[in-house]
PDB file of C-alpha atoms in Angstrom:
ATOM      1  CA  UNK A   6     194.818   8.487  74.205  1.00 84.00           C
ATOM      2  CA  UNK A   7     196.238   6.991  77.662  1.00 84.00           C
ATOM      3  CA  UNK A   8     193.477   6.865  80.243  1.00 82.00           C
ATOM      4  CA  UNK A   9     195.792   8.196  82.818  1.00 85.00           C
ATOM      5  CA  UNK A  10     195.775  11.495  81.213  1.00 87.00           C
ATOM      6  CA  UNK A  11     191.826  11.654  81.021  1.00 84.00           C
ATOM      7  CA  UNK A  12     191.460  10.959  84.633  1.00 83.00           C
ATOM      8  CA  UNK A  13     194.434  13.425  86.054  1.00 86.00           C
ATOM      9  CA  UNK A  14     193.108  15.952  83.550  1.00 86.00           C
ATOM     10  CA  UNK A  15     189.455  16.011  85.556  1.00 81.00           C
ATOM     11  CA  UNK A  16     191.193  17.346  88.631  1.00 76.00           C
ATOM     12  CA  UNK A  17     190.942  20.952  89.681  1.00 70.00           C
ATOM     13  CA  UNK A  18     194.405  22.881  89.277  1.00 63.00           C
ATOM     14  CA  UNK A  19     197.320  22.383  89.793  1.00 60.00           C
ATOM     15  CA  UNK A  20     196.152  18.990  90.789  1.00 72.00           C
ATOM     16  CA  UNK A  21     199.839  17.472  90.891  1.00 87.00           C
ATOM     17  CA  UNK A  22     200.609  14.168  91.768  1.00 92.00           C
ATOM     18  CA  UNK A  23     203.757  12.105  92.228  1.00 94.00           C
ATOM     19  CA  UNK A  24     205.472  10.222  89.106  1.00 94.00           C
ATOM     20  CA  UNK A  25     208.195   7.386  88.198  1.00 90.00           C
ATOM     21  CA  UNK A  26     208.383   7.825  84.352  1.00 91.00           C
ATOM     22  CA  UNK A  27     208.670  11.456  83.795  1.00 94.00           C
ATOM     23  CA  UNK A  28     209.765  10.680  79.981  1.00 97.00           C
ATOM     24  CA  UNK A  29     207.997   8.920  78.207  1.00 95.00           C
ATOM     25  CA  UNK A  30     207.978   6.750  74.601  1.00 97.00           C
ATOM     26  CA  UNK A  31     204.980   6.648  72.751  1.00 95.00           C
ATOM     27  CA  UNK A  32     203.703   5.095  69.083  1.00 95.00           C
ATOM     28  CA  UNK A  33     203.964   8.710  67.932  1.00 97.00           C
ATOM     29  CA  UNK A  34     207.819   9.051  69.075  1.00 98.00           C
ATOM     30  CA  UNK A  35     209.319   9.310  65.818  1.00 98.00           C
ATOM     31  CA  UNK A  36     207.184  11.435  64.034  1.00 98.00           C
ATOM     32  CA  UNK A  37     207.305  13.617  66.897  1.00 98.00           C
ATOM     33  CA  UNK A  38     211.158  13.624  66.715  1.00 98.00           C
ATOM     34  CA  UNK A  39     211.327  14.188  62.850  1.00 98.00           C
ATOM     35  CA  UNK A  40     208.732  17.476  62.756  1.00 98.00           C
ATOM     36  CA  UNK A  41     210.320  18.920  65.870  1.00 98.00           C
ATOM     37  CA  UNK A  42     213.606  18.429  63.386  1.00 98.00           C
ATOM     38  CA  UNK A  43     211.939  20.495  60.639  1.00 98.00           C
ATOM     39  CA  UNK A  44     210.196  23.054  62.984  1.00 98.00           C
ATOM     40  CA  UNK A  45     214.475  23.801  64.513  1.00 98.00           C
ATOM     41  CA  UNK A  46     215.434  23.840  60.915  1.00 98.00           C
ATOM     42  CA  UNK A  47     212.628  26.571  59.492  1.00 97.00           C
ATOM     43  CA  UNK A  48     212.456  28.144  62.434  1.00 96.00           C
ATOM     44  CA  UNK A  49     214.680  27.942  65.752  1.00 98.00           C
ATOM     45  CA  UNK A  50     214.162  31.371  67.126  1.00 97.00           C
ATOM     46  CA  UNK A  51     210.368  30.205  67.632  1.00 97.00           C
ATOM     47  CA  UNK A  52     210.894  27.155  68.563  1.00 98.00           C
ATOM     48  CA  UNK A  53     214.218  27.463  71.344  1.00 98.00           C
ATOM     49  CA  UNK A  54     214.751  30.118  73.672  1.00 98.00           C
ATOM     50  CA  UNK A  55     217.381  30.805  76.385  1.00 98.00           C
ATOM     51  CA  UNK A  56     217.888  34.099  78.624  1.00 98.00           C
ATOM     52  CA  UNK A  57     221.341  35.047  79.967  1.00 97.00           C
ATOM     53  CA  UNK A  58     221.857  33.083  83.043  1.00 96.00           C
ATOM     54  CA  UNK A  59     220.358  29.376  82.111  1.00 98.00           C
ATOM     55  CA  UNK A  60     223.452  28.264  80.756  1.00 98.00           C
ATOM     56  CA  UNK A  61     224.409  26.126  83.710  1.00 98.00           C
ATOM     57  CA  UNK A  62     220.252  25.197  84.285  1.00 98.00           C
ATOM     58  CA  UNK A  63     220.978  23.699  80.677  1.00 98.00           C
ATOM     59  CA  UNK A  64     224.195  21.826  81.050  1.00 98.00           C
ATOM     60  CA  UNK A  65     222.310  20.097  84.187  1.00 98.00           C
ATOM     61  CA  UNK A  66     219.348  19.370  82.658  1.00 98.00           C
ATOM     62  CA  UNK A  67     221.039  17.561  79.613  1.00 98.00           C
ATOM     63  CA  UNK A  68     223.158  15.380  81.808  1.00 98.00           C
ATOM     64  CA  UNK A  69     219.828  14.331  83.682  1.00 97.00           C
ATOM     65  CA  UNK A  70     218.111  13.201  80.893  1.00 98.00           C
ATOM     66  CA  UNK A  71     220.864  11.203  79.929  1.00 98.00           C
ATOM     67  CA  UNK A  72     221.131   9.846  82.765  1.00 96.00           C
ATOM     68  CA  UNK A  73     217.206   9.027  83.361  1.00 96.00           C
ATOM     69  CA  UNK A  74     215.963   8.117  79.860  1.00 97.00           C
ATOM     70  CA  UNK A  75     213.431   5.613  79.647  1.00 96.00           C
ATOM     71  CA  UNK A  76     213.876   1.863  78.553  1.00 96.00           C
ATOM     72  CA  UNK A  77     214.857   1.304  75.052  1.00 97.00           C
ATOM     73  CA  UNK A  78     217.455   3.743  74.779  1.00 98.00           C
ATOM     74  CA  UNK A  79     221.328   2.693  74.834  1.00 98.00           C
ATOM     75  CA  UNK A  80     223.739   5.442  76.033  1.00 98.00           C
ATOM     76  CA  UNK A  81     227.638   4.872  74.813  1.00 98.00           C
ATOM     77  CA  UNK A  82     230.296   7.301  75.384  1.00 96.00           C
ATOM     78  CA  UNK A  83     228.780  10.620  74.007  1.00 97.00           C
ATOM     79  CA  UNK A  84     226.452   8.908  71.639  1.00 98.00           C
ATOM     80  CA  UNK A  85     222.097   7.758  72.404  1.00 98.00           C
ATOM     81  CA  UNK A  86     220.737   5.271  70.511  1.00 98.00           C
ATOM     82  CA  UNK A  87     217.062   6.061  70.279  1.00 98.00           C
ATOM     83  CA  UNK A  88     214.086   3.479  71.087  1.00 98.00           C
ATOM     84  CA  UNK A  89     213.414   3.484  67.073  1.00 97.00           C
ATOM     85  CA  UNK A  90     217.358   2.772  65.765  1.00 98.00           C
ATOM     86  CA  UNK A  91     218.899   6.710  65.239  1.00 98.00           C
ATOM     87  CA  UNK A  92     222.024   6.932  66.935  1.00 98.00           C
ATOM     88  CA  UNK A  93     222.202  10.951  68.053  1.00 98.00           C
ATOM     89  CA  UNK A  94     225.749  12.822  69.187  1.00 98.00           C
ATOM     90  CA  UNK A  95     225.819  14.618  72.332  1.00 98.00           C
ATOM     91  CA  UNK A  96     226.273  18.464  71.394  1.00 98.00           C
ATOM     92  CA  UNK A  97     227.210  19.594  74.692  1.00 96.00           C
ATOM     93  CA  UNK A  98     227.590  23.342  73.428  1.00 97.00           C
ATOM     94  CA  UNK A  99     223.700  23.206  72.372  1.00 98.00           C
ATOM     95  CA  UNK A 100     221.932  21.219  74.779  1.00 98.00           C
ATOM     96  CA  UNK A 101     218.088  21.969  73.805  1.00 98.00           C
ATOM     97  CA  UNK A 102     219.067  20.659  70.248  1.00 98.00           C
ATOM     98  CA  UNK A 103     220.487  17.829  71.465  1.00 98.00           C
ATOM     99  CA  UNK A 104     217.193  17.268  73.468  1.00 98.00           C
ATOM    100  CA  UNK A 105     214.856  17.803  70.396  1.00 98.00           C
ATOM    101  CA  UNK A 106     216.708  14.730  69.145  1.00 98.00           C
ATOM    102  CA  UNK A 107     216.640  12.500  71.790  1.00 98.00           C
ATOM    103  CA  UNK A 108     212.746  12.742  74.001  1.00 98.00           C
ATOM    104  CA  UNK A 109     209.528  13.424  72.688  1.00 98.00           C
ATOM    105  CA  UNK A 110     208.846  16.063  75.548  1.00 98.00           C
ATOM    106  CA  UNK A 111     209.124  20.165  75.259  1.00 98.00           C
ATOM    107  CA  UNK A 112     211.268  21.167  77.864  1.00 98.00           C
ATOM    108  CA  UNK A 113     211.394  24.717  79.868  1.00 98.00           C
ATOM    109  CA  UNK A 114     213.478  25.717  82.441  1.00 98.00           C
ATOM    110  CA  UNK A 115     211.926  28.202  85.185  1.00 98.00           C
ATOM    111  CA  UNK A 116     214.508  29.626  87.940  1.00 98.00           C
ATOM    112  CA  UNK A 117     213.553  31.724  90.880  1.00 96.00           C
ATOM    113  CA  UNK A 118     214.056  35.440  90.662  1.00 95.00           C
ATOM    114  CA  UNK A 119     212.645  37.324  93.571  1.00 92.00           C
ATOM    115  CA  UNK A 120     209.464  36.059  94.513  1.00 90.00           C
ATOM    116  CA  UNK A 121     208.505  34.204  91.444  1.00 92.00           C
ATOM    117  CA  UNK A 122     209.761  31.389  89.274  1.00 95.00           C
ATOM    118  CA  UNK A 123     211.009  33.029  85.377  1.00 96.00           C
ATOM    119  CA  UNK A 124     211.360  31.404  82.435  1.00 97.00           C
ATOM    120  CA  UNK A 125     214.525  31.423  81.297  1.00 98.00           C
ATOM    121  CA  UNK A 126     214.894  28.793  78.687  1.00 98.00           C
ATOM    122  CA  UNK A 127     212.867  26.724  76.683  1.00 98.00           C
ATOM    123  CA  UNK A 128     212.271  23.972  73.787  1.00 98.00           C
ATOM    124  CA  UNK A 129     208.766  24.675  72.878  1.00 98.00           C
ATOM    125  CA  UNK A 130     208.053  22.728  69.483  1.00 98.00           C
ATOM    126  CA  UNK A 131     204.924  22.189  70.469  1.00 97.00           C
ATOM    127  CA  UNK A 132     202.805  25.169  71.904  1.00 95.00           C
ATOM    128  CA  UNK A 133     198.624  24.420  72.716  1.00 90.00           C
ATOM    129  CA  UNK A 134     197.898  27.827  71.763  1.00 87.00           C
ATOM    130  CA  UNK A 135     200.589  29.859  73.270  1.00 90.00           C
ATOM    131  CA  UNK A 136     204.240  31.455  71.807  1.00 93.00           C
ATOM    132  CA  UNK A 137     207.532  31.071  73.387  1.00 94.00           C
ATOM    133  CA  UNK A 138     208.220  34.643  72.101  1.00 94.00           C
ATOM    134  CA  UNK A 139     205.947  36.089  74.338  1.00 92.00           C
ATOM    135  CA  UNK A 140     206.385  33.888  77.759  1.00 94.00           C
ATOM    136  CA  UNK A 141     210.453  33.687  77.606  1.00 96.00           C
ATOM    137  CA  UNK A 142     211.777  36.083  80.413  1.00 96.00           C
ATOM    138  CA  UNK A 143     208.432  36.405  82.365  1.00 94.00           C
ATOM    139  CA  UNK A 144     207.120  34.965  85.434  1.00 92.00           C
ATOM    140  CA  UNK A 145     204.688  32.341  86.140  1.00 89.00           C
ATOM    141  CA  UNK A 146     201.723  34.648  86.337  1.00 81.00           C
ATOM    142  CA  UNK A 147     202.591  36.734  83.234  1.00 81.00           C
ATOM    143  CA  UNK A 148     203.083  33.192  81.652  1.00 82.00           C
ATOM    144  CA  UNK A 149     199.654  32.483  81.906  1.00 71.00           C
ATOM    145  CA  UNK A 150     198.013  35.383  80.564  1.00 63.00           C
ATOM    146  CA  UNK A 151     195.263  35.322  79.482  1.00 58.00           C
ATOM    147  CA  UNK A 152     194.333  31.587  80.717  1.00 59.00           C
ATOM    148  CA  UNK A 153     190.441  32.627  82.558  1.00 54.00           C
ATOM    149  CA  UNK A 154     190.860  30.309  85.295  1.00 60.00           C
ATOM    150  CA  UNK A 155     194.605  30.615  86.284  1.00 57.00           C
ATOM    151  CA  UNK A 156     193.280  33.343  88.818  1.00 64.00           C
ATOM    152  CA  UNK A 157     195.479  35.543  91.801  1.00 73.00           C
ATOM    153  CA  UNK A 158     194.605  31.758  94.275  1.00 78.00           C
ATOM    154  CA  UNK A 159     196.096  29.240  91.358  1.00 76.00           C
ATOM    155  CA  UNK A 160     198.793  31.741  90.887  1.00 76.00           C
ATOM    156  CA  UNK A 161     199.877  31.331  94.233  1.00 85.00           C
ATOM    157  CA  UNK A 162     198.971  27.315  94.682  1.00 85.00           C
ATOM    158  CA  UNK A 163     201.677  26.966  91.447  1.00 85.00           C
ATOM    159  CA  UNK A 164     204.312  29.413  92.835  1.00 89.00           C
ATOM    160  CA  UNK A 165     204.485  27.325  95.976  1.00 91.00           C
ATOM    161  CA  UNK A 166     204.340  24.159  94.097  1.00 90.00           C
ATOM    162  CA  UNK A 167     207.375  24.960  92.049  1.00 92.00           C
ATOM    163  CA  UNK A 168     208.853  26.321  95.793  1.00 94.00           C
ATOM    164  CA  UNK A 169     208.267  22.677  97.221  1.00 93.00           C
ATOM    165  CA  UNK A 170     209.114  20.249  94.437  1.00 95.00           C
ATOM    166  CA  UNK A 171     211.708  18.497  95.398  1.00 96.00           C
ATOM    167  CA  UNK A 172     214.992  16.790  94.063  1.00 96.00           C
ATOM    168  CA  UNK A 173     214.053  13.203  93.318  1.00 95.00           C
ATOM    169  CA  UNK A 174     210.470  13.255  93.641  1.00 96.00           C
ATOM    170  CA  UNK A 175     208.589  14.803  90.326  1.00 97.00           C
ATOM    171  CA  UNK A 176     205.029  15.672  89.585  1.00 96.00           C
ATOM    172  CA  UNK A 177     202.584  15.646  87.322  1.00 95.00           C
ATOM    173  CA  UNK A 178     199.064  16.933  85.907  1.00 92.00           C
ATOM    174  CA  UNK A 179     197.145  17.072  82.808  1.00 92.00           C
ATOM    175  CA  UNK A 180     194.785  19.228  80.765  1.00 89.00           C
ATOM    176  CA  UNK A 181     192.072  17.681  78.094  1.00 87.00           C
ATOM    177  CA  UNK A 182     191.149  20.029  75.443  1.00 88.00           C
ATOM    178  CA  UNK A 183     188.906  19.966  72.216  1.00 89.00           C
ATOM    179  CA  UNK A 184     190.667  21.158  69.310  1.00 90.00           C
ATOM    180  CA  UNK A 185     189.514  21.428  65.643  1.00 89.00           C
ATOM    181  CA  UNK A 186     192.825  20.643  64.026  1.00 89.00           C
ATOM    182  CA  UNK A 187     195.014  17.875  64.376  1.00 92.00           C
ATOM    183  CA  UNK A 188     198.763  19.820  64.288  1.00 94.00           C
ATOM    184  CA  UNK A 189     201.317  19.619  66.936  1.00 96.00           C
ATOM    185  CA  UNK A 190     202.537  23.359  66.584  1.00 96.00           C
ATOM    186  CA  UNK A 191     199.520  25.765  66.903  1.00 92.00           C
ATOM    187  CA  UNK A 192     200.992  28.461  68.154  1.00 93.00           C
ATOM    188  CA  UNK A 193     198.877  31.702  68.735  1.00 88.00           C
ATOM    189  CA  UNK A 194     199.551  34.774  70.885  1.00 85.00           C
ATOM    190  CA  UNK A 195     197.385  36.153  74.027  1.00 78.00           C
ATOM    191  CA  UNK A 196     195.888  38.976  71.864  1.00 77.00           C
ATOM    192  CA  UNK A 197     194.471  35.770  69.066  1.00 77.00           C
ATOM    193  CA  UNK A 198     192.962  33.227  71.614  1.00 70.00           C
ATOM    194  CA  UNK A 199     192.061  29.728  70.131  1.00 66.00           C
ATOM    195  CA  UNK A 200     188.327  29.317  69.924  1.00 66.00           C
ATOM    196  CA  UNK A 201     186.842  26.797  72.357  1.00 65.00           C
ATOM    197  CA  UNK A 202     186.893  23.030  70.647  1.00 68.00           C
ATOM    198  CA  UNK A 203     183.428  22.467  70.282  1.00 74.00           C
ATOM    199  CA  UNK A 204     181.251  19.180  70.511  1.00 77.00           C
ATOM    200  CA  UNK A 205     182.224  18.981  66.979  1.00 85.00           C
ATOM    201  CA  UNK A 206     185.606  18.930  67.265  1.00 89.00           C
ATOM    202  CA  UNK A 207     187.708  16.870  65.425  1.00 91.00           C
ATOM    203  CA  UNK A 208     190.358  15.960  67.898  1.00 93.00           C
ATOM    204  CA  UNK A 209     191.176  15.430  71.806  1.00 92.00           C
ATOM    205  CA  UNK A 210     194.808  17.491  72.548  1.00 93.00           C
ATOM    206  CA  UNK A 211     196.448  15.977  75.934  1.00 93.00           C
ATOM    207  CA  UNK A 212     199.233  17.579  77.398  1.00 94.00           C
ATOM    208  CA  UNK A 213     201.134  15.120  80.355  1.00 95.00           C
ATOM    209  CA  UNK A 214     203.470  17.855  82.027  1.00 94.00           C
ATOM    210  CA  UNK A 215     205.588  17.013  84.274  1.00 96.00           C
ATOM    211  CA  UNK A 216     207.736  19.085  87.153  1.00 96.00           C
ATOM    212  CA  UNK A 217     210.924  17.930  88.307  1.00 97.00           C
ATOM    213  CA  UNK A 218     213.947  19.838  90.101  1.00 98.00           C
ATOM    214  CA  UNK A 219     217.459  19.757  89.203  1.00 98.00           C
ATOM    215  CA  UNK A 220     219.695  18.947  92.425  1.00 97.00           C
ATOM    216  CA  UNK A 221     222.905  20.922  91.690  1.00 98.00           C
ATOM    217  CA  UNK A 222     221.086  24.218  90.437  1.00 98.00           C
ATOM    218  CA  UNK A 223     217.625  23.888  92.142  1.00 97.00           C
ATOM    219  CA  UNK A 224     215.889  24.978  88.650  1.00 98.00           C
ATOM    220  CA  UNK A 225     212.504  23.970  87.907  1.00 98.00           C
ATOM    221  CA  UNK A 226     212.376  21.665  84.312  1.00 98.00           C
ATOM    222  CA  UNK A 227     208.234  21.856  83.026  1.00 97.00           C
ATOM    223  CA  UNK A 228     207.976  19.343  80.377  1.00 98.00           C
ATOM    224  CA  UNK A 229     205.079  18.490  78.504  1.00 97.00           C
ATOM    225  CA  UNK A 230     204.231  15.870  76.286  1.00 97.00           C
ATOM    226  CA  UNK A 231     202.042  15.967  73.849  1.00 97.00           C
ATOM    227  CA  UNK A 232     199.373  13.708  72.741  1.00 95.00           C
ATOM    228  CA  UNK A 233     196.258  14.059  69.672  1.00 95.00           C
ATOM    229  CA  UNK A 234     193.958  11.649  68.416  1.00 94.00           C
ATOM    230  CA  UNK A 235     191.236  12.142  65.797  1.00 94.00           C
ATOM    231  CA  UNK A 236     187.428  11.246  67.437  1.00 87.00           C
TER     232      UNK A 236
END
């Protein structure tokens, strides 16, 4: 587990501070890549997510990864070569699949609608204990329903964090959580919270999310990678 994310993680929320390598490659990047694969191919309509209106959030957002991926990976034409060898085709006309195939990080999209930033798309392969089924279409502070300490103050500390990000200059935080299994997708809705991790826990469950505007729509991108590690 990085150090980085244990230290960021002990800071009270949001807790955001600036960042260089929004993506990033880990030892676990392939296996990632492969069971985010399987989770699209058993079950998409969990796993991706997009409300009328993100289209052109989407087109943006692909073209910025491509454009901003980490070392190791070799753009050509319409084609990535990944850090580990696979060679993936740019699917313009799908752009969240594209991005399961290409960066280890779960990717939503949040654009402002009155007074509040709304989800309005989302790769979510791997949920800590939340479903994309219930957060797509809602705003920040139905999002985090029923999180205990995301209280009426946080809510409005977030809201104007994702008013002042700006282009070219990303953020990022970090949770630490106790978890008694060791699988990437545990998803669970706000009626079936996930019991507490106890000392006798099995695993530590990181989450490195990152928040990053887009310059030609202004939309928000939340990503969040994903790290566990048995004790």
């Amino acid at each position: 587990m990085p150090e980085d994310l244990r230290e960021v993680a002990a800071a009270r929320l949001p807790a955001m501070r600036p960042v260089d390598d929004w993506l990033r490659v880990d030892d676990a990047y392939s296996a990632q890549l492969a069971l985010k694969a399987d989770l699209i191919a058993d079950r998409r309509d969990s796993v991706i997510a997009v409300c009328d209106g993100a289209g052109a959030a989407l087109d943006e957002l692909l073209g910025h990864v491509v454009d901003h991926l980490p070392d190791g990976f070799a753009v050509s034409g319409e084609m990535v070569t990944r850090p580990d060898g696979v060679t993936v085709a740019i699917d313009r006309g799908d752009p969240l699949l594209t991005l399961s195939q290409i960066v280890q990080e779960d990717l939503c999209i949040l654009q402002k609608q009155g007074d509040e930033h709304v989800l309005t798309a989302a790769l979510l392969c791997f949920p800590s204990s939340w479903t994309l089924a219930q957060k797509i279409g809602k705003p920040l502070g139905a999002i985090h329903v029923p999180v205990a300490e995301y209280d009426d103050n946080i809510a409005r500390r977030v809201q104007r964090l994702f008013d002042g990000v700006q282009v070219g200059r990303p953020l990022w935080r970090a949770n630490f959580l106790r978890y008694d299994e060791a699988a990437l997708h545990q998803p669970r809705r706000e009626d079936d919270p996930r019991p507490v991790g106890g000392p006798d826990a099995q695993f530590e469950r990181s989450e490195r999310q990152t928040v990053l505007r887009l310059p030609q729509t202004a939309s928000v991108v939340f990503s969040i990678h994903v790290s566990v590690v048995a004790l």
